[in-house]
Amino acid sequence: MSAEIRIAETDDEIAACFPVIHALRPHLSEPEFVPLIRRMEAGAYRLAYLAEHGRPVAVAGFRIGENLPWGRFMYVDDLVTDPAHRSRGHGRTMLSWLKRHAAEAGCGQLRLDSGVQRKDAHRFYEREGMEMVSLHFMMPIPGD
């Protein structure tokens, strides 16, 4: 499959990614999506997309970072293919692009978290050579 993956730079490109991201993140609202992405870009977040016929069918949100336990790494916040376009190799293409982009950025690792309920995603990641290496814990912080 020949596909071009691009970084969403314009508001229109970012907005076009919303329907795909919404499949993974249904709590997000469309009117707030572009402003949210713009705020996250200040923390190095980038949104990449694979388009078919001018429309995004797979989207990845990622950031390049560096820390003590991992060194320089790429963290993938979001990786999703439009449900109507799954099982066509788009996820594999996007993950391959992310690996190349991480290598070009000098990263030694590509990391992501996946919800424990996403068994199909876990099988995909393992088929693509990723290892399950940790558990991720969280604790809500009560607001006012």
Tab-separated table of N, CA and C in Angstrom:
chain	number	residue	atom	x	y	z
A	1	MET	N	0.847	-1.174	0.000
A	1	MET	CA	0.000	0.000	0.000
A	1	MET	C	0.888	1.232	0.000
A	2	SER	N	0.602	2.161	-0.863
A	2	SER	CA	1.332	3.419	-0.933
A	2	SER	C	0.481	4.507	-0.292
A	3	ALA	N	0.983	5.076	0.764
A	3	ALA	CA	0.219	6.096	1.474
A	3	ALA	C	1.168	7.148	1.986
A	4	GLU	N	0.698	8.385	1.942
A	4	GLU	CA	1.488	9.472	2.499
A	4	GLU	C	0.938	9.816	3.872
A	5	ILE	N	1.836	9.923	4.827
A	5	ILE	CA	1.450	10.324	6.171
A	5	ILE	C	1.998	11.718	6.382
A	6	ARG	N	1.158	12.577	6.915
A	6	ARG	CA	1.534	13.966	7.121
A	6	ARG	C	1.254	14.378	8.557
A	7	ILE	N	1.969	15.401	8.998
A	7	ILE	CA	1.673	16.032	10.280
A	7	ILE	C	0.578	17.063	10.026
A	8	ALA	N	-0.480	17.024	10.832
A	8	ALA	CA	-1.557	18.012	10.714
A	8	ALA	C	-1.026	19.345	11.227
A	9	GLU	N	-0.971	20.330	10.354
A	9	GLU	CA	-0.437	21.635	10.738
A	9	GLU	C	-1.496	22.723	10.760
A	10	THR	N	-2.427	22.686	9.824
A	10	THR	CA	-3.451	23.733	9.773
A	10	THR	C	-4.644	23.341	10.636
A	11	ASP	N	-5.436	24.323	11.000
A	11	ASP	CA	-6.657	24.032	11.761
A	11	ASP	C	-7.565	23.086	10.983
A	12	ASP	N	-7.647	23.263	9.655
A	12	ASP	CA	-8.493	22.380	8.844
A	12	ASP	C	-7.988	20.942	8.864
A	13	GLU	N	-6.674	20.756	8.794
A	13	GLU	CA	-6.116	19.395	8.856
A	13	GLU	C	-6.391	18.760	10.214
A	14	ILE	N	-6.219	19.530	11.276
A	14	ILE	CA	-6.493	19.018	12.623
A	14	ILE	C	-7.969	18.653	12.753
A	15	ALA	N	-8.845	19.540	12.323
A	15	ALA	CA	-10.290	19.292	12.419
A	15	ALA	C	-10.692	18.044	11.624
A	16	ALA	N	-10.060	17.812	10.487
A	16	ALA	CA	-10.387	16.641	9.668
A	16	ALA	C	-10.038	15.337	10.379
A	17	CYS	N	-9.134	15.385	11.342
A	17	CYS	CA	-8.743	14.192	12.102
A	17	CYS	C	-9.743	13.853	13.203
A	18	PHE	N	-10.622	14.787	13.549
A	18	PHE	CA	-11.522	14.570	14.686
A	18	PHE	C	-12.368	13.303	14.569
A	19	PRO	N	-13.047	13.046	13.437
A	19	PRO	CA	-13.895	11.839	13.400
A	19	PRO	C	-13.127	10.550	13.678
A	20	VAL	N	-11.871	10.472	13.258
A	20	VAL	CA	-11.075	9.265	13.497
A	20	VAL	C	-10.679	9.188	14.970
A	21	ILE	N	-10.165	10.281	15.511
A	21	ILE	CA	-9.787	10.315	16.939
A	21	ILE	C	-11.003	10.038	17.819
A	22	HIS	N	-12.159	10.542	17.415
A	22	HIS	CA	-13.374	10.372	18.211
A	22	HIS	C	-13.721	8.899	18.411
A	23	ALA	N	-13.343	8.042	17.460
A	23	ALA	CA	-13.590	6.608	17.615
A	23	ALA	C	-12.820	6.051	18.811
A	24	LEU	N	-11.652	6.623	19.110
A	24	LEU	CA	-10.828	6.192	20.248
A	24	LEU	C	-11.124	6.998	21.502
A	25	ARG	N	-11.449	8.258	21.316
A	25	ARG	CA	-11.646	9.192	22.430
A	25	ARG	C	-13.048	9.805	22.351
A	26	PRO	N	-14.103	9.017	22.609
A	26	PRO	CA	-15.477	9.508	22.425
A	26	PRO	C	-15.880	10.626	23.387
A	27	HIS	N	-15.102	10.858	24.433
A	27	HIS	CA	-15.417	11.925	25.374
A	27	HIS	C	-15.082	13.322	24.817
A	28	LEU	N	-14.316	13.379	23.728
A	28	LEU	CA	-13.926	14.676	23.162
A	28	LEU	C	-15.077	15.308	22.392
A	29	SER	N	-15.127	16.642	22.419
A	29	SER	CA	-16.154	17.345	21.653
A	29	SER	C	-15.508	18.043	20.459
A	30	GLU	N	-16.194	18.011	19.350
A	30	GLU	CA	-15.651	18.575	18.119
A	30	GLU	C	-15.310	20.057	18.233
A	31	PRO	N	-16.174	20.906	18.846
A	31	PRO	CA	-15.821	22.333	18.910
A	31	PRO	C	-14.551	22.623	19.707
A	32	GLU	N	-14.217	21.768	20.665
A	32	GLU	CA	-13.038	21.982	21.496
A	32	GLU	C	-11.778	21.294	20.965
A	33	PHE	N	-11.924	20.487	19.917
A	33	PHE	CA	-10.814	19.655	19.466
A	33	PHE	C	-9.613	20.468	18.962
A	34	VAL	N	-9.827	21.371	18.039
A	34	VAL	CA	-8.691	22.135	17.499
A	34	VAL	C	-8.018	22.965	18.592
A	35	PRO	N	-8.769	23.719	19.427
A	35	PRO	CA	-8.090	24.456	20.507
A	35	PRO	C	-7.322	23.546	21.468
A	36	LEU	N	-7.857	22.355	21.739
A	36	LEU	CA	-7.168	21.412	22.615
A	36	LEU	C	-5.847	20.962	21.992
A	37	ILE	N	-5.886	20.601	20.716
A	37	ILE	CA	-4.655	20.180	20.036
A	37	ILE	C	-3.642	21.321	20.031
A	38	ARG	N	-4.088	22.528	19.769
A	38	ARG	CA	-3.172	23.676	19.757
A	38	ARG	C	-2.514	23.865	21.124
A	39	ARG	N	-3.266	23.682	22.214
A	39	ARG	CA	-2.670	23.784	23.552
A	39	ARG	C	-1.659	22.659	23.776
A	40	MET	N	-2.014	21.459	23.337
A	40	MET	CA	-1.128	20.313	23.537
A	40	MET	C	0.160	20.438	22.712
A	41	GLU	N	0.095	21.119	21.580
A	41	GLU	CA	1.293	21.316	20.766
A	41	GLU	C	2.375	22.066	21.537
A	42	ALA	N	1.981	22.902	22.489
A	42	ALA	CA	2.959	23.613	23.315
A	42	ALA	C	3.786	22.627	24.153
A	43	GLY	N	3.255	21.435	24.388
A	43	GLY	CA	3.972	20.383	25.110
A	43	GLY	C	4.556	19.335	24.180
A	44	ALA	N	4.765	19.691	22.924
A	44	ALA	CA	5.424	18.844	21.919
A	44	ALA	C	4.505	17.816	21.257
A	45	TYR	N	3.198	17.831	21.540
A	45	TYR	CA	2.266	16.902	20.900
A	45	TYR	C	2.153	17.218	19.417
A	46	ARG	N	2.127	16.171	18.599
A	46	ARG	CA	1.914	16.316	17.165
A	46	ARG	C	0.868	15.301	16.741
A	47	LEU	N	0.106	15.673	15.721
A	47	LEU	CA	-0.952	14.823	15.194
A	47	LEU	C	-0.575	14.466	13.761
A	48	ALA	N	-0.411	13.169	13.500
A	48	ALA	CA	-0.085	12.698	12.153
A	48	ALA	C	-1.297	11.943	11.616
A	49	TYR	N	-1.450	11.973	10.293
A	49	TYR	CA	-2.588	11.271	9.716
A	49	TYR	C	-2.237	10.652	8.368
A	50	LEU	N	-2.915	9.556	8.073
A	50	LEU	CA	-2.842	8.880	6.790
A	50	LEU	C	-4.186	9.137	6.122
A	51	ALA	N	-4.164	9.678	4.925
A	51	ALA	CA	-5.407	10.026	4.233
A	51	ALA	C	-5.647	9.117	3.033
A	52	GLU	N	-6.899	8.842	2.807
A	52	GLU	CA	-7.367	8.161	1.599
A	52	GLU	C	-8.371	9.087	0.950
A	53	HIS	N	-8.162	9.380	-0.315
A	53	HIS	CA	-9.060	10.276	-1.048
A	53	HIS	C	-9.237	11.607	-0.310
A	54	GLY	N	-8.140	12.098	0.263
A	54	GLY	CA	-8.144	13.392	0.932
A	54	GLY	C	-8.727	13.402	2.333
A	55	ARG	N	-9.131	12.239	2.850
A	55	ARG	CA	-9.761	12.179	4.169
A	55	ARG	C	-8.939	11.288	5.099
A	56	PRO	N	-8.628	11.756	6.329
A	56	PRO	CA	-7.879	10.913	7.260
A	56	PRO	C	-8.617	9.608	7.558
A	57	VAL	N	-7.871	8.504	7.503
A	57	VAL	CA	-8.428	7.192	7.858
A	57	VAL	C	-7.666	6.555	9.019
A	58	ALA	N	-6.491	7.082	9.321
A	58	ALA	CA	-5.722	6.639	10.490
A	58	ALA	C	-5.023	7.866	11.051
A	59	VAL	N	-4.966	7.942	12.380
A	59	VAL	CA	-4.419	9.117	13.054
A	59	VAL	C	-3.549	8.654	14.223
A	60	ALA	N	-2.459	9.379	14.425
A	60	ALA	CA	-1.587	9.112	15.572
A	60	ALA	C	-1.218	10.433	16.222
A	61	GLY	N	-1.408	10.522	17.522
A	61	GLY	CA	-0.941	11.654	18.308
A	61	GLY	C	0.279	11.210	19.082
A	62	PHE	N	1.352	11.983	19.004
A	62	PHE	CA	2.601	11.559	19.630
A	62	PHE	C	3.402	12.764	20.088
A	63	ARG	N	4.414	12.474	20.881
A	63	ARG	CA	5.354	13.506	21.335
A	63	ARG	C	6.729	12.880	21.494
A	64	ILE	N	7.745	13.695	21.290
A	64	ILE	CA	9.125	13.289	21.524
A	64	ILE	C	9.507	13.857	22.891
A	65	GLY	N	10.119	13.028	23.712
A	65	GLY	CA	10.507	13.481	25.044
A	65	GLY	C	11.804	12.838	25.490
A	66	GLU	N	12.198	13.216	26.679
A	66	GLU	CA	13.393	12.645	27.276
A	66	GLU	C	13.179	12.613	28.775
A	67	ASN	N	13.537	11.483	29.382
A	67	ASN	CA	13.444	11.396	30.835
A	67	ASN	C	14.497	10.430	31.361
A	68	LEU	N	14.603	10.331	32.662
A	68	LEU	CA	15.641	9.492	33.268
A	68	LEU	C	15.453	7.995	32.994
A	69	PRO	N	14.231	7.457	33.127
A	69	PRO	CA	14.138	6.004	32.923
A	69	PRO	C	14.256	5.558	31.474
A	70	TRP	N	13.838	6.376	30.517
A	70	TRP	CA	13.772	5.928	29.129
A	70	TRP	C	14.778	6.599	28.207
A	71	GLY	N	15.409	7.680	28.632
A	71	GLY	CA	16.257	8.445	27.713
A	71	GLY	C	15.378	9.201	26.723
A	72	ARG	N	15.829	9.319	25.473
A	72	ARG	CA	15.042	10.004	24.445
A	72	ARG	C	14.058	8.995	23.849
A	73	PHE	N	12.784	9.362	23.766
A	73	PHE	CA	11.743	8.423	23.366
A	73	PHE	C	10.645	9.136	22.591
A	74	MET	N	9.877	8.344	21.882
A	74	MET	CA	8.609	8.816	21.316
A	74	MET	C	7.507	8.159	22.129
A	75	TYR	N	6.565	8.974	22.590
A	75	TYR	CA	5.398	8.448	23.290
A	75	TYR	C	4.186	8.659	22.389
A	76	VAL	N	3.480	7.586	22.110
A	76	VAL	CA	2.284	7.644	21.273
A	76	VAL	C	1.073	7.722	22.196
A	77	ASP	N	0.429	8.889	22.201
A	77	ASP	CA	-0.768	9.092	23.017
A	77	ASP	C	-1.988	8.424	22.372
A	78	ASP	N	-2.059	8.508	21.057
A	78	ASP	CA	-3.248	8.076	20.320
A	78	ASP	C	-2.802	7.369	19.049
A	79	LEU	N	-3.388	6.216	18.771
A	79	LEU	CA	-3.150	5.511	17.515
A	79	LEU	C	-4.450	4.812	17.163
A	80	VAL	N	-5.081	5.252	16.083
A	80	VAL	CA	-6.409	4.732	15.764
A	80	VAL	C	-6.643	4.770	14.260
A	81	THR	N	-7.351	3.756	13.794
A	81	THR	CA	-7.821	3.704	12.413
A	81	THR	C	-9.338	3.831	12.442
A	82	ASP	N	-9.879	4.573	11.495
A	82	ASP	CA	-11.328	4.698	11.365
A	82	ASP	C	-11.918	3.283	11.305
A	83	PRO	N	-12.937	2.989	12.123
A	83	PRO	CA	-13.500	1.633	12.142
A	83	PRO	C	-13.913	1.118	10.762
A	84	ALA	N	-14.359	1.998	9.875
A	84	ALA	CA	-14.771	1.576	8.528
A	84	ALA	C	-13.584	1.230	7.635
A	85	HIS	N	-12.360	1.533	8.089
A	85	HIS	CA	-11.168	1.301	7.277
A	85	HIS	C	-10.168	0.350	7.937
A	86	ARG	N	-10.610	-0.389	8.936
A	86	ARG	CA	-9.701	-1.299	9.635
A	86	ARG	C	-9.415	-2.539	8.801
A	87	SER	N	-8.350	-3.233	9.185
A	87	SER	CA	-7.903	-4.473	8.534
A	87	SER	C	-7.472	-4.243	7.088
A	88	ARG	N	-6.962	-3.057	6.798
A	88	ARG	CA	-6.445	-2.743	5.460
A	88	ARG	C	-4.967	-2.349	5.514
A	89	GLY	N	-4.348	-2.517	6.685
A	89	GLY	CA	-2.926	-2.216	6.812
A	89	GLY	C	-2.609	-0.796	7.220
A	90	HIS	N	-3.621	0.029	7.479
A	90	HIS	CA	-3.372	1.428	7.841
A	90	HIS	C	-2.660	1.552	9.187
A	91	GLY	N	-3.065	0.745	10.158
A	91	GLY	CA	-2.412	0.791	11.468
A	91	GLY	C	-0.950	0.403	11.371
A	92	ARG	N	-0.659	-0.636	10.613
A	92	ARG	CA	0.727	-1.082	10.410
A	92	ARG	C	1.530	0.014	9.705
A	93	THR	N	0.937	0.642	8.706
A	93	THR	CA	1.616	1.719	7.981
A	93	THR	C	1.910	2.886	8.919
A	94	MET	N	0.930	3.246	9.732
A	94	MET	CA	1.113	4.367	10.666
A	94	MET	C	2.181	4.034	11.703
A	95	LEU	N	2.155	2.825	12.249
A	95	LEU	CA	3.145	2.437	13.249
A	95	LEU	C	4.548	2.393	12.631
A	96	SER	N	4.672	1.924	11.418
A	96	SER	CA	5.976	1.928	10.734
A	96	SER	C	6.487	3.342	10.543
A	97	TRP	N	5.588	4.245	10.169
A	97	TRP	CA	5.971	5.658	10.008
A	97	TRP	C	6.428	6.237	11.343
A	98	LEU	N	5.699	5.933	12.414
A	98	LEU	CA	6.074	6.426	13.739
A	98	LEU	C	7.463	5.920	14.129
A	99	LYS	N	7.756	4.655	13.859
A	99	LYS	CA	9.081	4.099	14.175
A	99	LYS	C	10.177	4.829	13.403
A	100	ARG	N	9.951	5.068	12.116
A	100	ARG	CA	10.947	5.799	11.317
A	100	ARG	C	11.117	7.227	11.831
A	101	HIS	N	10.011	7.882	12.133
A	101	HIS	CA	10.055	9.261	12.632
A	101	HIS	C	10.807	9.315	13.966
A	102	ALA	N	10.558	8.335	14.835
A	102	ALA	CA	11.250	8.269	16.128
A	102	ALA	C	12.749	8.084	15.909
A	103	ALA	N	13.123	7.196	15.014
A	103	ALA	CA	14.540	6.957	14.738
A	103	ALA	C	15.200	8.227	14.195
A	104	GLU	N	14.526	8.919	13.271
A	104	GLU	CA	15.069	10.156	12.703
A	104	GLU	C	15.230	11.243	13.767
A	105	ALA	N	14.383	11.197	14.807
A	105	ALA	CA	14.445	12.178	15.893
A	105	ALA	C	15.436	11.759	16.985
A	106	GLY	N	16.153	10.661	16.765
A	106	GLY	CA	17.158	10.223	17.722
A	106	GLY	C	16.607	9.492	18.927
A	107	CYS	N	15.397	8.957	18.813
A	107	CYS	CA	14.778	8.244	19.932
A	107	CYS	C	15.293	6.809	19.999
A	108	GLY	N	15.471	6.327	21.219
A	108	GLY	CA	15.866	4.945	21.433
A	108	GLY	C	14.693	4.026	21.676
A	109	GLN	N	13.505	4.608	21.890
A	109	GLN	CA	12.325	3.803	22.197
A	109	GLN	C	11.076	4.472	21.648
A	110	LEU	N	10.094	3.635	21.333
A	110	LEU	CA	8.728	4.083	21.051
A	110	LEU	C	7.863	3.431	22.109
A	111	ARG	N	7.059	4.223	22.804
A	111	ARG	CA	6.235	3.712	23.897
A	111	ARG	C	4.804	4.159	23.726
A	112	LEU	N	3.882	3.365	24.266
A	112	LEU	CA	2.476	3.761	24.326
A	112	LEU	C	1.801	2.995	25.439
A	113	ASP	N	0.702	3.519	25.915
A	113	ASP	CA	-0.161	2.817	26.864
A	113	ASP	C	-1.412	2.400	26.110
A	114	SER	N	-2.012	1.307	26.527
A	114	SER	CA	-3.242	0.834	25.916
A	114	SER	C	-4.158	0.331	27.018
A	115	GLY	N	-5.409	0.722	26.962
A	115	GLY	CA	-6.368	0.306	27.973
A	115	GLY	C	-6.434	-1.210	28.088
A	116	VAL	N	-6.596	-1.700	29.308
A	116	VAL	CA	-6.586	-3.143	29.538
A	116	VAL	C	-7.700	-3.864	28.772
A	117	GLN	N	-8.761	-3.158	28.428
A	117	GLN	CA	-9.884	-3.768	27.718
A	117	GLN	C	-9.637	-3.892	26.216
A	118	ARG	N	-8.595	-3.292	25.683
A	118	ARG	CA	-8.355	-3.239	24.232
A	118	ARG	C	-7.517	-4.434	23.763
A	119	LYS	N	-8.058	-5.619	23.928
A	119	LYS	CA	-7.331	-6.860	23.622
A	119	LYS	C	-6.901	-6.938	22.153
A	120	ASP	N	-7.758	-6.513	21.225
A	120	ASP	CA	-7.380	-6.551	19.808
A	120	ASP	C	-6.186	-5.645	19.552
A	121	ALA	N	-6.164	-4.476	20.177
A	121	ALA	CA	-5.031	-3.566	20.015
A	121	ALA	C	-3.765	-4.197	20.573
A	122	HIS	N	-3.869	-4.880	21.712
A	122	HIS	CA	-2.701	-5.520	22.312
A	122	HIS	C	-2.118	-6.570	21.365
A	123	ARG	N	-2.992	-7.367	20.744
A	123	ARG	CA	-2.515	-8.375	19.790
A	123	ARG	C	-1.819	-7.710	18.606
A	124	PHE	N	-2.387	-6.605	18.121
A	124	PHE	CA	-1.774	-5.861	17.012
A	124	PHE	C	-0.380	-5.374	17.402
A	125	TYR	N	-0.263	-4.738	18.567
A	125	TYR	CA	1.040	-4.210	18.994
A	125	TYR	C	2.073	-5.325	19.114
A	126	GLU	N	1.673	-6.447	19.684
A	126	GLU	CA	2.605	-7.556	19.825
A	126	GLU	C	2.991	-8.131	18.467
A	127	ARG	N	2.043	-8.239	17.541
A	127	ARG	CA	2.364	-8.699	16.172
A	127	ARG	C	3.369	-7.767	15.502
A	128	GLU	N	3.299	-6.488	15.862
A	128	GLU	CA	4.183	-5.486	15.254
A	128	GLU	C	5.521	-5.362	15.991
A	129	GLY	N	5.776	-6.258	16.949
A	129	GLY	CA	7.075	-6.300	17.606
A	129	GLY	C	7.167	-5.540	18.912
A	130	MET	N	6.055	-5.020	19.408
A	130	MET	CA	6.083	-4.318	20.687
A	130	MET	C	5.951	-5.333	21.829
A	131	GLU	N	6.530	-4.989	22.965
A	131	GLU	CA	6.452	-5.832	24.159
A	131	GLU	C	5.624	-5.133	25.229
A	132	MET	N	4.860	-5.913	25.994
A	132	MET	CA	4.175	-5.377	27.161
A	132	MET	C	5.201	-5.374	28.296
A	133	VAL	N	5.570	-4.179	28.776
A	133	VAL	CA	6.675	-4.086	29.729
A	133	VAL	C	6.293	-3.507	31.087
A	134	SER	N	5.081	-3.001	31.232
A	134	SER	CA	4.733	-2.441	32.536
A	134	SER	C	3.229	-2.352	32.688
A	135	LEU	N	2.818	-2.079	33.890
A	135	LEU	CA	1.432	-1.734	34.183
A	135	LEU	C	1.406	-0.234	34.470
A	136	HIS	N	0.340	0.407	34.102
A	136	HIS	CA	0.207	1.848	34.294
A	136	HIS	C	-0.858	2.066	35.371
A	137	PHE	N	-0.515	2.782	36.417
A	137	PHE	CA	-1.450	3.034	37.512
A	137	PHE	C	-1.875	4.490	37.491
A	138	MET	N	-3.066	4.745	38.004
A	138	MET	CA	-3.546	6.130	38.090
A	138	MET	C	-4.364	6.304	39.359
A	139	MET	N	-4.529	7.553	39.748
A	139	MET	CA	-5.333	7.915	40.906
A	139	MET	C	-6.004	9.255	40.592
A	140	PRO	N	-7.321	9.304	40.650
A	140	PRO	CA	-7.975	10.593	40.407
A	140	PRO	C	-7.649	11.572	41.545
A	141	ILE	N	-7.524	12.820	41.193
A	141	ILE	CA	-7.289	13.898	42.164
A	141	ILE	C	-8.585	14.682	42.272
A	142	PRO	N	-9.229	14.654	43.432
A	142	PRO	CA	-10.492	15.373	43.577
A	142	PRO	C	-10.330	16.876	43.344
A	143	GLY	N	-11.306	17.440	42.632
A	143	GLY	CA	-11.299	18.889	42.407
A	143	GLY	C	-12.006	19.619	43.519
A	144	ASP	N	-12.152	20.910	43.347
A	144	ASP	CA	-12.838	21.741	44.371
A	144	ASP	C	-14.282	21.394	44.508
